[in-house]
Each structure stands twice: as C-alpha cells, then as structure tokens.
Short mmCIF file of C-alpha atoms in Angstrom, two decimals:
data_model
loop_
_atom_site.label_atom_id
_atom_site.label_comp_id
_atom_site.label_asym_id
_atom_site.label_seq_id
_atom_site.Cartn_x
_atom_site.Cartn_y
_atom_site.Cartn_z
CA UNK A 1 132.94 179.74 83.10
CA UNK A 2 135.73 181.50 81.17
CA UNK A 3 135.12 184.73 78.94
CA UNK A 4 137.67 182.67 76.29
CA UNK A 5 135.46 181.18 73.61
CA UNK A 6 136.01 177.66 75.32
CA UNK A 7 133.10 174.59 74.92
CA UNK A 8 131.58 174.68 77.98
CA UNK A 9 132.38 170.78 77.70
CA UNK A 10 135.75 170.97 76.97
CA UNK A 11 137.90 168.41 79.36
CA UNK A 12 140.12 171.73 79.45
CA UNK A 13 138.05 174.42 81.01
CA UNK A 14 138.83 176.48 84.01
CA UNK A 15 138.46 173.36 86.04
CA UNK A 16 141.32 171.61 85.24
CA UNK A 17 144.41 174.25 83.86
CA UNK A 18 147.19 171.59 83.27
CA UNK A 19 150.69 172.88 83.34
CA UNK A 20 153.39 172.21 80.50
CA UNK A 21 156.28 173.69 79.53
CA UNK A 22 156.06 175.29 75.41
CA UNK A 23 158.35 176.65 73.20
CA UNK A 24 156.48 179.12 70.71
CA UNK A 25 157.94 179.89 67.26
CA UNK A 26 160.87 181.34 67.57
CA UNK A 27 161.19 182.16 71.44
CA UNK A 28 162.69 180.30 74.14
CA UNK A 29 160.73 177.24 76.54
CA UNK A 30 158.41 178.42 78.72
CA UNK A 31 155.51 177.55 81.72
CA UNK A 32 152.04 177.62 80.56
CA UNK A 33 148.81 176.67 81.23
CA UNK A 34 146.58 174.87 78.74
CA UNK A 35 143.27 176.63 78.20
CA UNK A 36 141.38 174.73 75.83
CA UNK A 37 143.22 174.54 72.63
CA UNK A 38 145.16 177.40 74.06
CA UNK A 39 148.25 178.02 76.05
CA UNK A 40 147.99 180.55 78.29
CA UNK A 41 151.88 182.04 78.91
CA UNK A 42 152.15 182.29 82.82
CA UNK A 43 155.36 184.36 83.26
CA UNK A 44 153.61 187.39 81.03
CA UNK A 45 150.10 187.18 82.56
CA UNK A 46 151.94 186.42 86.06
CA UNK A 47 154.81 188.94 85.84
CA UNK A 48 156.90 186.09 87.65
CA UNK A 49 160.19 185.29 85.96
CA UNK A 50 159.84 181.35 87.65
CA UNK A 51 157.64 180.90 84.43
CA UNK A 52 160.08 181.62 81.85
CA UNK A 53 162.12 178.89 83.30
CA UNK A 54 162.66 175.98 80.60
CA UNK A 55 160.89 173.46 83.10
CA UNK A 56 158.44 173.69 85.90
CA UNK A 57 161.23 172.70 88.57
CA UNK A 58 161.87 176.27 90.00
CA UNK A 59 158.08 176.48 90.74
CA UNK A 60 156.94 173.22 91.72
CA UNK A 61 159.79 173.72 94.66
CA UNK A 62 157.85 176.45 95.99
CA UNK A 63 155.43 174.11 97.37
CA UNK A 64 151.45 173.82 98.20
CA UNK A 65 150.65 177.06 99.20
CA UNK A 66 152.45 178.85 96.43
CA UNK A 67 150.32 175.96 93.58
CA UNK A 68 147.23 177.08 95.53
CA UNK A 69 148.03 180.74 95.15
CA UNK A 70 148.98 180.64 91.37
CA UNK A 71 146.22 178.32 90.38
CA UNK A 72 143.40 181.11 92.03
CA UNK A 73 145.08 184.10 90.53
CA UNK A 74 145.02 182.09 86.57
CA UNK A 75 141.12 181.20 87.52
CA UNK A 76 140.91 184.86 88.05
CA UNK A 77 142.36 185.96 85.18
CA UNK A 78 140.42 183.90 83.02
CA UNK A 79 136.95 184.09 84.27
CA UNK A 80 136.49 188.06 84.83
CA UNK A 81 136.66 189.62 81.64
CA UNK A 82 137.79 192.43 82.93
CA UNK A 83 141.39 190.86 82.26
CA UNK A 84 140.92 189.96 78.73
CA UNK A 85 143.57 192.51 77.80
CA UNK A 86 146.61 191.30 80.08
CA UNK A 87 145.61 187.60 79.19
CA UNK A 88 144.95 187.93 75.10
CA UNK A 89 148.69 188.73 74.02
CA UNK A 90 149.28 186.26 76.38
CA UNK A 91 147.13 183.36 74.08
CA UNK A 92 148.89 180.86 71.95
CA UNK A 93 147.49 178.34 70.07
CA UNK A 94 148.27 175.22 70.07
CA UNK A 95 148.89 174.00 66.83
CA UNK A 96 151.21 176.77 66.72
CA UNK A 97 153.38 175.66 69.55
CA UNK A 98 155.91 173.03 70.73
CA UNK A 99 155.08 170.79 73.61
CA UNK A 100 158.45 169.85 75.84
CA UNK A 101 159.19 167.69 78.52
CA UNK A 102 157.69 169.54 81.43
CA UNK A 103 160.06 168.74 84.43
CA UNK A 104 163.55 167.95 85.04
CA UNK A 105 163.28 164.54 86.44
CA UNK A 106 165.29 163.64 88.70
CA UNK A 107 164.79 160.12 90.22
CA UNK A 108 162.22 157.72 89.00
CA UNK A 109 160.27 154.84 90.32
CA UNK A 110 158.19 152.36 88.31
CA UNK A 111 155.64 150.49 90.39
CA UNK A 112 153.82 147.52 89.54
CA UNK A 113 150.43 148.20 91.64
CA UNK A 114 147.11 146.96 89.54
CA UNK A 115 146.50 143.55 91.30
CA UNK A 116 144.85 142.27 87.71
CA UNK A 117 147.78 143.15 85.96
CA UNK A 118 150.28 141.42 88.11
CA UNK A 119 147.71 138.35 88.11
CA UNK A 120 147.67 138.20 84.78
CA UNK A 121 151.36 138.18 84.17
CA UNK A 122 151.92 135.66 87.07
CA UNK A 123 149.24 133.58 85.16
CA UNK A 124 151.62 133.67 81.99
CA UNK A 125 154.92 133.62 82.85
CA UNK A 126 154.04 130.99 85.95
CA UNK A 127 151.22 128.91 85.21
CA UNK A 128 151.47 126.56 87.81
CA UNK A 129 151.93 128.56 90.71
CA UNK A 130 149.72 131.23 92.25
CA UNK A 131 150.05 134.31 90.12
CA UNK A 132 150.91 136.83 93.04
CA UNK A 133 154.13 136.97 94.59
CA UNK A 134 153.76 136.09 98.58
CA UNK A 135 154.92 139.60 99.02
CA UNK A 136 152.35 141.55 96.49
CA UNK A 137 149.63 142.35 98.90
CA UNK A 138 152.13 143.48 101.29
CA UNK A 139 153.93 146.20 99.55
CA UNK A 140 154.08 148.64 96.73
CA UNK A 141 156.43 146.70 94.68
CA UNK A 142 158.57 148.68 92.20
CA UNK A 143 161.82 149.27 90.50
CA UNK A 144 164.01 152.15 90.11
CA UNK A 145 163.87 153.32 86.78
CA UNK A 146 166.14 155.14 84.35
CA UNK A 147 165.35 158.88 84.55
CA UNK A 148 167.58 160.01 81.81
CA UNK A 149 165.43 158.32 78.69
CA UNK A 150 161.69 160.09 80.08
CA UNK A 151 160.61 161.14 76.92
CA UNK A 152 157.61 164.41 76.18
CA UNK A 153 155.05 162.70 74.06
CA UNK A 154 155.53 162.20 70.15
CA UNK A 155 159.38 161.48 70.69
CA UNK A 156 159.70 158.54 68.13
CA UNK A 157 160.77 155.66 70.06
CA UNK A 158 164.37 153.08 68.23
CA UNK A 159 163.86 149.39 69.03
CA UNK A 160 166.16 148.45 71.69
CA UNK A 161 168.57 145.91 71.53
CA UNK A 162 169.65 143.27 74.08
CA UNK A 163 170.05 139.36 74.68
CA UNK A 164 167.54 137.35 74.82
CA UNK A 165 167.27 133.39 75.51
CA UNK A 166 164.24 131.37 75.10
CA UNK A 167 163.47 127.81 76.91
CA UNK A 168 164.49 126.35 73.75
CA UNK A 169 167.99 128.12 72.64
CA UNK A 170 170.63 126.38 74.12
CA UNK A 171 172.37 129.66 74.13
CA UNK A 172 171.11 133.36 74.74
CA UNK A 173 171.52 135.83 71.25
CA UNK A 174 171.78 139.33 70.72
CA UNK A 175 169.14 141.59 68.60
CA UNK A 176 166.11 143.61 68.30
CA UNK A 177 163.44 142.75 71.15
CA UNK A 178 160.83 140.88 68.97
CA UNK A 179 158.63 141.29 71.75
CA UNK A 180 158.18 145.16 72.25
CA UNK A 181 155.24 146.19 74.44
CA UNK A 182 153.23 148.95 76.22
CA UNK A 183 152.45 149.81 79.70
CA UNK A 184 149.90 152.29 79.72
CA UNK A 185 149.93 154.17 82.97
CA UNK A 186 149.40 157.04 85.18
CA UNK A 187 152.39 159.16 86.21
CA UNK A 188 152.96 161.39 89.52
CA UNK A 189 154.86 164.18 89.89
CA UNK A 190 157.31 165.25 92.96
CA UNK A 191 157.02 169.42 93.98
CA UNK A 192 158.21 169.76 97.29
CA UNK A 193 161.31 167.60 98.31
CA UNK A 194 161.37 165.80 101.48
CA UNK A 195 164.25 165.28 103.99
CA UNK A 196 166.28 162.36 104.04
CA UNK A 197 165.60 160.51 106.86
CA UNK A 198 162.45 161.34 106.94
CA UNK A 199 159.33 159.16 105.68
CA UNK A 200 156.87 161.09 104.05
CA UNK A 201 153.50 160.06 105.57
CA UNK A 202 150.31 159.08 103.40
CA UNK A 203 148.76 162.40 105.21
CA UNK A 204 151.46 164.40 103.63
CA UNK A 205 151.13 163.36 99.89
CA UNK A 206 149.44 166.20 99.20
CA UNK A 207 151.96 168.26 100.41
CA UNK A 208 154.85 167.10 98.24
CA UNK A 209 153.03 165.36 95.05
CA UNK A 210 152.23 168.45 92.80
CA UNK A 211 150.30 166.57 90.24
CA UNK A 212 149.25 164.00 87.76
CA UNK A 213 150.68 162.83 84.07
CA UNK A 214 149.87 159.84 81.35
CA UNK A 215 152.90 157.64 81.03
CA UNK A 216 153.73 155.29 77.94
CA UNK A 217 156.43 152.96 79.63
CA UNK A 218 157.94 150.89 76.56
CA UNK A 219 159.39 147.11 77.89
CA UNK A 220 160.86 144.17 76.23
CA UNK A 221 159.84 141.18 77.30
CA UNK A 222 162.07 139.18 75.62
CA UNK A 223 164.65 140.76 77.34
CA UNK A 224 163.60 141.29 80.31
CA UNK A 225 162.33 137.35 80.41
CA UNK A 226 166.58 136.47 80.02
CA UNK A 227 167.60 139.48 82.24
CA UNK A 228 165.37 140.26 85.27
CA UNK A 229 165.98 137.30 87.96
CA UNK A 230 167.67 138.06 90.38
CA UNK A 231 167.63 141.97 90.31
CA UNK A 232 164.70 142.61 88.31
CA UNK A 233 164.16 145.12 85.26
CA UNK A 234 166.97 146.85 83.65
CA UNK A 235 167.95 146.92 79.76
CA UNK A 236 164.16 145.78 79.17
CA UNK A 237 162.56 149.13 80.61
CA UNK A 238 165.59 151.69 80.61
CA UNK A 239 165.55 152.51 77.16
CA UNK A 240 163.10 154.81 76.73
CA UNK A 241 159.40 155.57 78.86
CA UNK A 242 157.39 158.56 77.12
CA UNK A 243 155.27 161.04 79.26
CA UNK A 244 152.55 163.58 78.52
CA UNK A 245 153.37 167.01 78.31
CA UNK A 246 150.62 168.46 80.50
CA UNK A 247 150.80 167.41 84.58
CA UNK A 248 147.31 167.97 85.96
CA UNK A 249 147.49 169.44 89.41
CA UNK A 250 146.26 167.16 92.48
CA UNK A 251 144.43 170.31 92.61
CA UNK A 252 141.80 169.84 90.08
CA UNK A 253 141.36 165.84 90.80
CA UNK A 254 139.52 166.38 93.97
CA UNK A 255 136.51 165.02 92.35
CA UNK A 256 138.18 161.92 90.73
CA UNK A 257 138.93 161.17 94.46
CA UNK A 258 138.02 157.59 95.62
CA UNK A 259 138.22 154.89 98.21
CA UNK A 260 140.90 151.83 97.06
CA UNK A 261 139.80 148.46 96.45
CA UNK A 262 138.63 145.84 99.56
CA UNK A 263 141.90 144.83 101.16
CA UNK A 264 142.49 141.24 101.90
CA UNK A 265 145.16 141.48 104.23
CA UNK A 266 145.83 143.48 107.33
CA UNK A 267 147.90 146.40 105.76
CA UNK A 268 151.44 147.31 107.84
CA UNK A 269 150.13 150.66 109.76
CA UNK A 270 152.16 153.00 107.32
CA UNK A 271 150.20 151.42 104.39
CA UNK A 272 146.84 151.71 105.96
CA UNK A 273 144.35 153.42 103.84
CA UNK A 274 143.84 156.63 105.95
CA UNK A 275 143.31 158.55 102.90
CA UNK A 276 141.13 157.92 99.97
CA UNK A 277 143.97 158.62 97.35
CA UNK A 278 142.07 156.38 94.72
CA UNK A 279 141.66 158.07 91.65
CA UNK A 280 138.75 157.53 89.15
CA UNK A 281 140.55 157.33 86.17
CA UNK A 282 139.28 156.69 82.83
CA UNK A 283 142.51 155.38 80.39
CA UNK A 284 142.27 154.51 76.73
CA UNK A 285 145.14 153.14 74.12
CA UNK A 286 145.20 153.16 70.91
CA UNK A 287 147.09 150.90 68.33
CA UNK A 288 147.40 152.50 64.75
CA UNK A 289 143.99 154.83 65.43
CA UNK A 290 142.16 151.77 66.96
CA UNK A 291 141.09 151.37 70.49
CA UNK A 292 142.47 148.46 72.21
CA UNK A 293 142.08 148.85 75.58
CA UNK A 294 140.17 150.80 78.22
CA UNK A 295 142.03 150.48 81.18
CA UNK A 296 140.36 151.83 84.85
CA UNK A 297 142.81 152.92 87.18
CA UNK A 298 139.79 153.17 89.78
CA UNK A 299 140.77 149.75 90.20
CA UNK A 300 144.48 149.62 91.51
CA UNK A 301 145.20 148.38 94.54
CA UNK A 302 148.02 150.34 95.61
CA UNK A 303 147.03 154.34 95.99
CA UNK A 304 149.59 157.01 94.71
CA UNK A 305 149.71 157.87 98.39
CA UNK A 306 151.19 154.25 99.35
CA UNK A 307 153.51 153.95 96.71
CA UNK A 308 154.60 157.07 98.15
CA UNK A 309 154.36 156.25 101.88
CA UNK A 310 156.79 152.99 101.02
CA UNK A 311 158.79 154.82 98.62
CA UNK A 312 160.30 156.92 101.74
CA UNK A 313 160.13 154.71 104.65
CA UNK A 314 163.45 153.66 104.90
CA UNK A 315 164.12 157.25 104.95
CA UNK A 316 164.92 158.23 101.35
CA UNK A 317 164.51 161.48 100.25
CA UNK A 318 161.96 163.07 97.40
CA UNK A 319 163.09 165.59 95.41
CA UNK A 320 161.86 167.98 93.48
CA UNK A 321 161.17 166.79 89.57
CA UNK A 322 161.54 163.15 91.23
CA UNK A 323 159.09 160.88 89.28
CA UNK A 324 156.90 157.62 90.20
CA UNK A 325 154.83 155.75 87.95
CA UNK A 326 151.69 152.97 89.04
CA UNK A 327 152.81 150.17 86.64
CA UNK A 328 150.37 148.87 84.50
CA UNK A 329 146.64 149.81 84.89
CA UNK A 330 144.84 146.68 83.93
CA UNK A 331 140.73 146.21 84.83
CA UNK A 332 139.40 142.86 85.56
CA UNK A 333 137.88 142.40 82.18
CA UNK A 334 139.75 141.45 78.80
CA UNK A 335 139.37 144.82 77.15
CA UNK A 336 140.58 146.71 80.03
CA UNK A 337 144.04 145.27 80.01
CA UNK A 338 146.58 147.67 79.56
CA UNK A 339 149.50 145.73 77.86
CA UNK A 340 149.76 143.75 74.94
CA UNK A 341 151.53 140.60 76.43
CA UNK A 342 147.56 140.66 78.62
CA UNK A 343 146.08 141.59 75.68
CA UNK A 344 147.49 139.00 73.36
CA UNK A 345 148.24 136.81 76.62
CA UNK A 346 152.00 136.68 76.00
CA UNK A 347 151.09 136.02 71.83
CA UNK A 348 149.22 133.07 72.43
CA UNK A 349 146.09 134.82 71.54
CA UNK A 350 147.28 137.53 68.48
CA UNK A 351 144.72 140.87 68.31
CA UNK A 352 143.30 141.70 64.63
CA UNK A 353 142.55 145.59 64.34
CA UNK A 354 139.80 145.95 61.88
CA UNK A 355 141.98 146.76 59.01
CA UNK A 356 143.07 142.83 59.16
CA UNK A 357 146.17 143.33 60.47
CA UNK A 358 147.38 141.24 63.48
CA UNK A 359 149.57 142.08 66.11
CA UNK A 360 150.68 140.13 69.39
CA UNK A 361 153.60 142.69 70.02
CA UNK A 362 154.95 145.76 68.20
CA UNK A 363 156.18 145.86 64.79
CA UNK A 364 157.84 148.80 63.12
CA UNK A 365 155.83 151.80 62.35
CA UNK A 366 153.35 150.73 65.10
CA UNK A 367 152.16 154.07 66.84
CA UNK A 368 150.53 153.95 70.44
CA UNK A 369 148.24 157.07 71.86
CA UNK A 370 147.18 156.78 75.77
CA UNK A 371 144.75 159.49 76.81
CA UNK A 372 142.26 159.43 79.60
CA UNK A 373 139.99 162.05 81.65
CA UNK A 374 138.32 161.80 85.36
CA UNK A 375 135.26 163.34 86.47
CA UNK A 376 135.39 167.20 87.49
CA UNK A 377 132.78 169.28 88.98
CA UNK A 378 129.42 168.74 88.40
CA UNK A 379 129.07 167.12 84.76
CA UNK A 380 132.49 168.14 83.64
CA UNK A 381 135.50 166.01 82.74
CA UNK A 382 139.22 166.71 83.90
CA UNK A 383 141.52 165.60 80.51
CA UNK A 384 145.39 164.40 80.30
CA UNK A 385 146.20 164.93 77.05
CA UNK A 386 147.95 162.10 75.33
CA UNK A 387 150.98 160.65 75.25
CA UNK A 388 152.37 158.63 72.34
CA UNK A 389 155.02 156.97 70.82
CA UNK A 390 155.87 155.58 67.05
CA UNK A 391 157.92 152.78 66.86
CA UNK A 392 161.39 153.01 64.56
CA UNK A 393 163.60 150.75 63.26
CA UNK A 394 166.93 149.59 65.05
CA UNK A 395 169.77 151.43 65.14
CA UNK A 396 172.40 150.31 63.79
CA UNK A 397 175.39 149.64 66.13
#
C-alpha cells in the first residue's frame, strides 16, 4: 500500500506505475510515473537526468535490469513514508498536466492476430470461400505500418482521403473514406534493440519488449478494399493510428499472464508456444459515451511473443522505440468484436446507440475511447488508461 491518499482499488496503485512522458504548465516534457490521479516526476525523485528526456527512449535502451532497478526504487519511494518529503514536490496532478506521446517510435508493425477477427472479415469480404487465408494459422501475419502519424491519445483525427472503387463504379473516384473504422487493440513497446542478424527468440521477449499500450488504429475500408491486393495496406491505415499515453511495464502484467488458445496445427518450432505470453486482457470501446464492444484479448491466437519471434527471424533488427501492434482484438461473441465493419458486419447490419442514432461507420464528430485493465495481485486490477480519437472533417486539398 502507498502512504499517497490512493483508493486501495484504484487500477493505478503501486502495482502497476505506468510510464508516460508529461509536460506540466509551463516546464519542459518529462518521464513520469502515474500514481493514481497523480504523476509522480521521476528525474526529481530519481536524481537521473534520463527522466527529463522529452521521451522514454534514452531509458528504455538501458534495458531489463536497469526497468527492474527503477521500478523497486519508485515502489520504495512510495510505500515508506519516510520519503513523503523527496516525493511530494515531486506530485502533479493530473488534470493539471499534458499527456505526450511517450516514445520516439521508430519502426512499426501492425499484426492481424485474433483468429475471430480475421474470420469474420474473411466471412465479409469472401463469402464463399473459407474465411482464413491458407497461411493464417501458420504465421503472425502483419504489415509494416507508418510510424510517423502514431498519435498520444486525444489528437483529433482529419478524414483521410483516397480512391475508392466499388463492384459497381465502372471507374474508381477520389474523396473522403465513407467507410472510416476502428481497430481497437493492444500495443507493445520495443526497450532493448536487437542485432541484425539476429532472431530474437520467444525466450527473450522479455528481455527486449519493455511494456504494454492501448492502440486506436483508424482504417478505411473503402480504400483499402480498391488499394490493398497485391501489397496489402497502405493509404487506408497510414494516415493516422492513436496510442495511449501510459505504457504499462511487462513488469506489472505478470498476473494477466496466460496460456494461448488450443492450436490446430503443428506450429514451425520458432512459433511453438514455449512461453505463456497470453495476456488476460479486458478491452472496452466506446462510441459517443456508449459501450459498443468488449473485446478479450485473452483470446488471440498469436502471443506478443510470436509476433515478435516472426517479426525477427529473417534477421531484422528491433530497435529501441520500435513499435508492434496485435491487430484487431475481436472475442467469439457479437459484442466482443472490436471493429465496426464486425460490428455492423461491413454495414449490412447498422448499430443504434440508445440516443437513436445509427451508425455502420464513422461520421464526423464521432469520438471513440478504448480503455481496458488485467488482473493484478490478489483482487487488484492493472489499468491502461485510454486512448481516443474525435473524428474531423476533411481537409481541404
């Protein structure tokens, strides 16, 4: 228990000590820790100038043992009162602060792991074939992603623009995506780098994955329907994908630990599940205040630690700040889908929030909110924060 006057059920208790990066009023962007509706200011109560970096890079490269150090000295210093007077001055609130993006990303990988998910969207885009790809169950599939437009949470999110052809047009046009959607998903975050030529083993995840983040990844299917055979995704997903500002360390998820779904296929040996990197997940969006979807990542087929396995087996190189995303976290049951073209199965079947209002994809105005939390120790809950995203307008070109 902490001497801070913290609810002893708070999903932000000593337990879980997220990292972000803050600006407070008028200073400069800094590393903290989240406290319950606190930030906690690491480089005064730490004395370690790494901290008043603008993003978390310059620490995260420091690697396991150096997260394992820090992490026991801020449990320290906020559960023996004897520190209360290094650690007050130290104290900001929230709602006095600015949240920022928390790493410099460097590259970044969307996957597409949740085995419902890809079902369902074989199931609507190719109804008369079987919804997996013959590959699926094979491999991590995934896509290299544009690591320029990661956005913190809150960044208001401009319509994107592109071509788009239907079955019908005899001709594809050019404007706003009229079929802007959510991916609600669960981010990871790169620390230690790896060498090129080197495959980083599922053993070794641990080692170079410093932690865990909410991501909002914002696709146009209309677009991406015209543009993404042969290559796959580009204008559809590159335009923007919005992350939370708070990565939970691996650290404090030891409890969410669990084993992946039954496998159906003999697994390649570097994919084989030696390690129980299942998380127990608990994901909710929201559409205008409304809950839509309760999405349990529990259920994804591929682990964090095989995405990364694959991710580096032809001998590319992590770095640190590098990024990787699990796709779409989608349940088996209706109200666990985490997309709207599930949800709304590609606007066949609209949604009506209880204000009468009825939405198959996005309109203008539309804001989405993705939080979760996983179990902690003993009763307690782990929490992500939230990312979201408000829809704007198109810019003009």
């Amino acid at each position: 228990m902490t001497w801070l006057d913290v609810p002893s059920d708070s999903p932000f208790g000593v337990a879980n000590l997220p990292y972000g990066v803050f600006a407070p009023a008028g200073g400069e962007p800094r590393a903290g820790v989240r406290i319950g509706d606190a930030v906690v200011d690491l480089a005064t109560v730490l004395g370690d100038k790494v901290f008043a970096e603008p993003t978390l890079n310059a620490f995260l490269a420091q690697g396991r043992t150096r997260w394992h150090e820090v992490r026991s000295r801020i449990v320290e210093l906020l559960t023996d009162v004897r520190h209360a007077g290094v650690v007050r001055p130290a104290l900001h609130r929230l709602a006095d602060v600015r949240l920022l993006l928390p790493i410099a990303v460097g590259d970044y990988v969307d996957f597409y792991a949740s085995e419902h998910h890809a079902s369902n969207v074989g199931r609507i885009f190719r109804p008369d074939t079987e919804p997996l790809t013959p590959n699926w169950k094979h491999l991590p599939i995934g896509y290299h992603g544009r690591s320029g437009t990661i956005v913190v949470s809150q960044t208001p999110i401009a319509r994107p623009q592109g071509q788009r052809k239907t079955p019908a047009d005899p001709e594809p046009v050019f404007g706003p995506s009229q079929r802007l959607d959510i991916e609600a998903e669960v981010g990871f975050v790169v620390g230690t780098p790896s060498r090129w030529g080197t495959p980083v083993a599922q053993r070794d995840f641990a080692e170079h994955v410093f932690g865990v983040c909410l991501v909002s990844d914002w696709s146009a299917r209309d677009l991406q329907a015209w543009e993404y055979v042969p290559l796959g995704p580009f204008l559809a997903k590159s335009f923007a994908t919005s992350v939370s500002p708070w990565i939970v360390p691996l650290e404090a998820l030891e409890h969410a630990r669990v084993a992946p779904p039954p496998r159906d296929r003999e697994l390649l040996p570097y994919l084989q599940d030696s390690e129980n990197w299942g998380l127990d997940l608990s994901l909710e969006v929201r559409l205008n205040g409304e809950s839509v979807s309760r999405p349990p990542f529990s259920s994804m087929y591929w682990t964090p630690a095989q995405m990364l396995a694959h991710m580096t087996i032809n001998g590319a190189s992590v770095r640190t700040g590098d990024f990787y995303a699990s796709g779409t976290v989608s349940g088996p049951e209706r109200e666990q889908r985490g997309s709207l073209l599930e949800l709304s199965w590609g606007g066949k079947e609209p949604i009506t929030l209880s204000d009468g209002t009825i939405r198959t994809f996005l309109e203008d105005g539309d804001e989405v909110v993705i939080t979760a939390t996983a179990p902690g120790p003993g009763d307690s809950r782990i929490g992500f924060g939230e990312v979201a995203g408000r829809i704007l307008g198109t810019i003009p070109l």
